[in-house]
XYZ file of C-alpha atoms in Angstrom:
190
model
C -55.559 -13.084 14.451
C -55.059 -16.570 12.943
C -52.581 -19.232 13.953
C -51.281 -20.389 10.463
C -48.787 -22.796 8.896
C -48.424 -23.641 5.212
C -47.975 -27.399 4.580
C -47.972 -30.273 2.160
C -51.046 -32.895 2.577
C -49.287 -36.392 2.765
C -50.929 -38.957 0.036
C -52.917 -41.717 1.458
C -50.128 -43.821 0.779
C -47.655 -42.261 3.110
C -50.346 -41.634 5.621
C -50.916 -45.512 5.552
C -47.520 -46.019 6.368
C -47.090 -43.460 8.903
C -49.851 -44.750 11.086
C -48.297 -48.002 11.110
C -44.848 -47.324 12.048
C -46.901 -44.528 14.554
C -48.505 -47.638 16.055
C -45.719 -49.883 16.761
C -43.723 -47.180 18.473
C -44.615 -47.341 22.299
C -45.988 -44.154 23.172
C -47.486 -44.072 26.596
C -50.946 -42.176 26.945
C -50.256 -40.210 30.127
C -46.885 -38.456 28.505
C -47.316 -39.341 24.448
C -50.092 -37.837 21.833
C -49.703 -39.500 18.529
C -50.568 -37.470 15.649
C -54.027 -38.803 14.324
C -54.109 -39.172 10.250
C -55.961 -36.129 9.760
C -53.260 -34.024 10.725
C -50.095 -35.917 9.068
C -48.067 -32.903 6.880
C -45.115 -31.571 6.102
C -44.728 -28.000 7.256
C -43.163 -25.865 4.827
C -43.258 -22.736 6.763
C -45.140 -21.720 10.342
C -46.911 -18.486 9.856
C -47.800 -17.519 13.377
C -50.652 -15.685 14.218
C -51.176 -13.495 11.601
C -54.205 -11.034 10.499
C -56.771 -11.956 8.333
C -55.450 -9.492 5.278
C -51.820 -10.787 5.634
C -53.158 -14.217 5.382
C -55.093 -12.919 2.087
C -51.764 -11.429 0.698
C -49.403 -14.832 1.362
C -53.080 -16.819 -0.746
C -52.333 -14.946 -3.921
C -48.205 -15.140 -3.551
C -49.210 -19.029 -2.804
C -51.450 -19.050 -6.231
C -48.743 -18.094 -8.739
C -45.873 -20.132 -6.906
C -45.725 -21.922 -10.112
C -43.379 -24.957 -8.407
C -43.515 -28.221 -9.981
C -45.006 -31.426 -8.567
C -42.455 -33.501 -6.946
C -41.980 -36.950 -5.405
C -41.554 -37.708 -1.984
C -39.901 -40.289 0.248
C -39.940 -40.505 4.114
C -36.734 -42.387 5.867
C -36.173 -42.930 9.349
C -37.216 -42.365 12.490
C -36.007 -39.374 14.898
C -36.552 -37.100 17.831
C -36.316 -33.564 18.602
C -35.443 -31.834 21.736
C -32.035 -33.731 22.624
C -31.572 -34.722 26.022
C -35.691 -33.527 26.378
C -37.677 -35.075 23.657
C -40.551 -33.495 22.815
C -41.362 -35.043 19.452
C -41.052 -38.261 17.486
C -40.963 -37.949 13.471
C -39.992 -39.644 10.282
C -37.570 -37.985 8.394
C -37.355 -37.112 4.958
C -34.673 -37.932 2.024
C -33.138 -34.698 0.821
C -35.184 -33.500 -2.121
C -33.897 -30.226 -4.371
C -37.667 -29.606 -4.995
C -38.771 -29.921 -1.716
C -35.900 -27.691 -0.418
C -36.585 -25.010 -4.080
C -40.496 -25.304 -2.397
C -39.994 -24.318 0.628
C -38.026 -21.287 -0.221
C -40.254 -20.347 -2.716
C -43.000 -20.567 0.432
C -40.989 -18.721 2.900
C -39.971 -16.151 0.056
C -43.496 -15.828 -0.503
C -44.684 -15.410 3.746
C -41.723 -13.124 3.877
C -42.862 -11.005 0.651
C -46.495 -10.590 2.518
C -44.911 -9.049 5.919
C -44.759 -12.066 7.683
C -41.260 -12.745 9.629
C -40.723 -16.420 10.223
C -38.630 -17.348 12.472
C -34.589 -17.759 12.173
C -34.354 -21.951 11.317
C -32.739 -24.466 9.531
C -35.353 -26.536 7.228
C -35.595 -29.738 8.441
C -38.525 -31.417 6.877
C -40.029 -33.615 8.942
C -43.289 -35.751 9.756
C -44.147 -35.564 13.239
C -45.341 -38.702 14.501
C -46.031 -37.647 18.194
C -45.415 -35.094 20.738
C -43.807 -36.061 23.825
C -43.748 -34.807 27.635
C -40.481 -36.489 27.840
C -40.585 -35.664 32.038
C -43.685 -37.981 32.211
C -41.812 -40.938 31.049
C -40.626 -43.603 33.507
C -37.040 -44.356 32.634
C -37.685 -48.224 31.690
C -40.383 -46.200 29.023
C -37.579 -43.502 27.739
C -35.628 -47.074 26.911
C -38.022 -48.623 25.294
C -38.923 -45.680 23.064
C -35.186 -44.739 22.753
C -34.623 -48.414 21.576
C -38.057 -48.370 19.098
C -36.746 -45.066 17.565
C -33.468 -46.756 17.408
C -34.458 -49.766 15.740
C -37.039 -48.143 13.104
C -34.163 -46.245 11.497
C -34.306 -48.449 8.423
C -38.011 -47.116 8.128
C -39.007 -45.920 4.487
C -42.107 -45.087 2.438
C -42.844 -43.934 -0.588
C -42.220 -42.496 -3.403
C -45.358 -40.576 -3.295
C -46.377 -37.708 -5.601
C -46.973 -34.195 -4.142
C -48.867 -32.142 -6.033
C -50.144 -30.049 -4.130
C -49.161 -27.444 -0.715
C -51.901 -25.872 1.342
C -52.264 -22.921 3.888
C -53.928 -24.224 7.777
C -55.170 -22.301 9.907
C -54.146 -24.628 13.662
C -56.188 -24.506 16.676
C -54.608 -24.999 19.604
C -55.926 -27.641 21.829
C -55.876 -29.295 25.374
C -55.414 -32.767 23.369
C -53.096 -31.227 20.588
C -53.942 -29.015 17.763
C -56.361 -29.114 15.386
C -56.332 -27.816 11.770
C -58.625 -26.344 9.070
C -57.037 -26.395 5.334
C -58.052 -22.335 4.585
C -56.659 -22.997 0.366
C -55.209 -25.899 -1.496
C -52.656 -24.839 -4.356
C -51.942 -26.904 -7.094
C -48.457 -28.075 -8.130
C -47.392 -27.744 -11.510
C -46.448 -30.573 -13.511
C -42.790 -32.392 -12.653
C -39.601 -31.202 -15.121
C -38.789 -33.351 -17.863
């Protein structure tokens, strides 16, 4: 079985600016783990542990996608897990071909037996995950008031041109991830 996700690569450019906002967010060691640059993406769908045949079926749905290339621009700064945080992220300005993409993806997972689970898309670039409990509460207001004040955070517009299927190992210090196929992105509509 293989733990698998299907992704977009950020650009250099937004990774550039990711690691700086990541940076002047206070994230204590002992309950933060910042995402390091070679993991910054923007899942389109998580795949789960899957067999090595299903995998094979979603890499030719995810070759003749045929989606267009798209650009991309990162605003904000939020937190998931509501009273509990467990994760810090930029967020993403709406984008029709980002949304049309990620159908087409989870269409495509779907189409090769794979059942994702029952969510709303919210696209997302997790900046760190958090063991909220960990946190003194002087450190929950002082991240509370960083996230707060970095709302006016933006980057980009960046090209994406291309999506790519990970296989994620899970980790005592946080995942790590292999890119298993890169797909190119057709060029943007007129």
């Amino acid at each position: 079985m293989i733990r698998a996700f299907v992704a977009l690569p950020l650009p250099e450019t937004l990774c550039q600016r990711v690691m700086l906002l990541e940076q002047m967010l206070p994230l204590p060691r002992h309950a933060a783990r910042p995402a390091p640059p070679e993991t910054l993406h923007l899942t389109l769908a998580f795949l789960g542990s899957q067999p090595a045949p299903v995998l094979e079926d979603l890499h030719h749905a995810l070759e003749g996608l045929g989606a267009p290339s798209f650009d991309l621009r990162l605003r904000g700064v939020d937190r998931f897990g509501g009273d509990t945080p467990r994760s810090v992220h930029a967020g993403v300005v709406p984008c029709g071909a980002l949304a049309h993409l990620q159908r087409k993806v989870a269409q495509a997972a779907r189409g090769a037996g794979i059942t994702l689970e029952r969510r709303r898309f919210v696209p997302h670039v997790t900046l760190a995950r958090l063991d909220w409990r960990r946190l003194s509460p002087p450190e929950r207001e002082r991240l509370s008031l960083a996230i707060a004040g970095n709302g006016h955070f933006s980057a980009g517009p960046a090209r994406i041109t291309a999506l790519a299927l990970y296989r994620s190992y899970p980790g005592k210090g946080g995942s790590h991830h292999e890119e298993l196929a890169r797909y190119d992105l057709g060029p943007p509509p007129p």
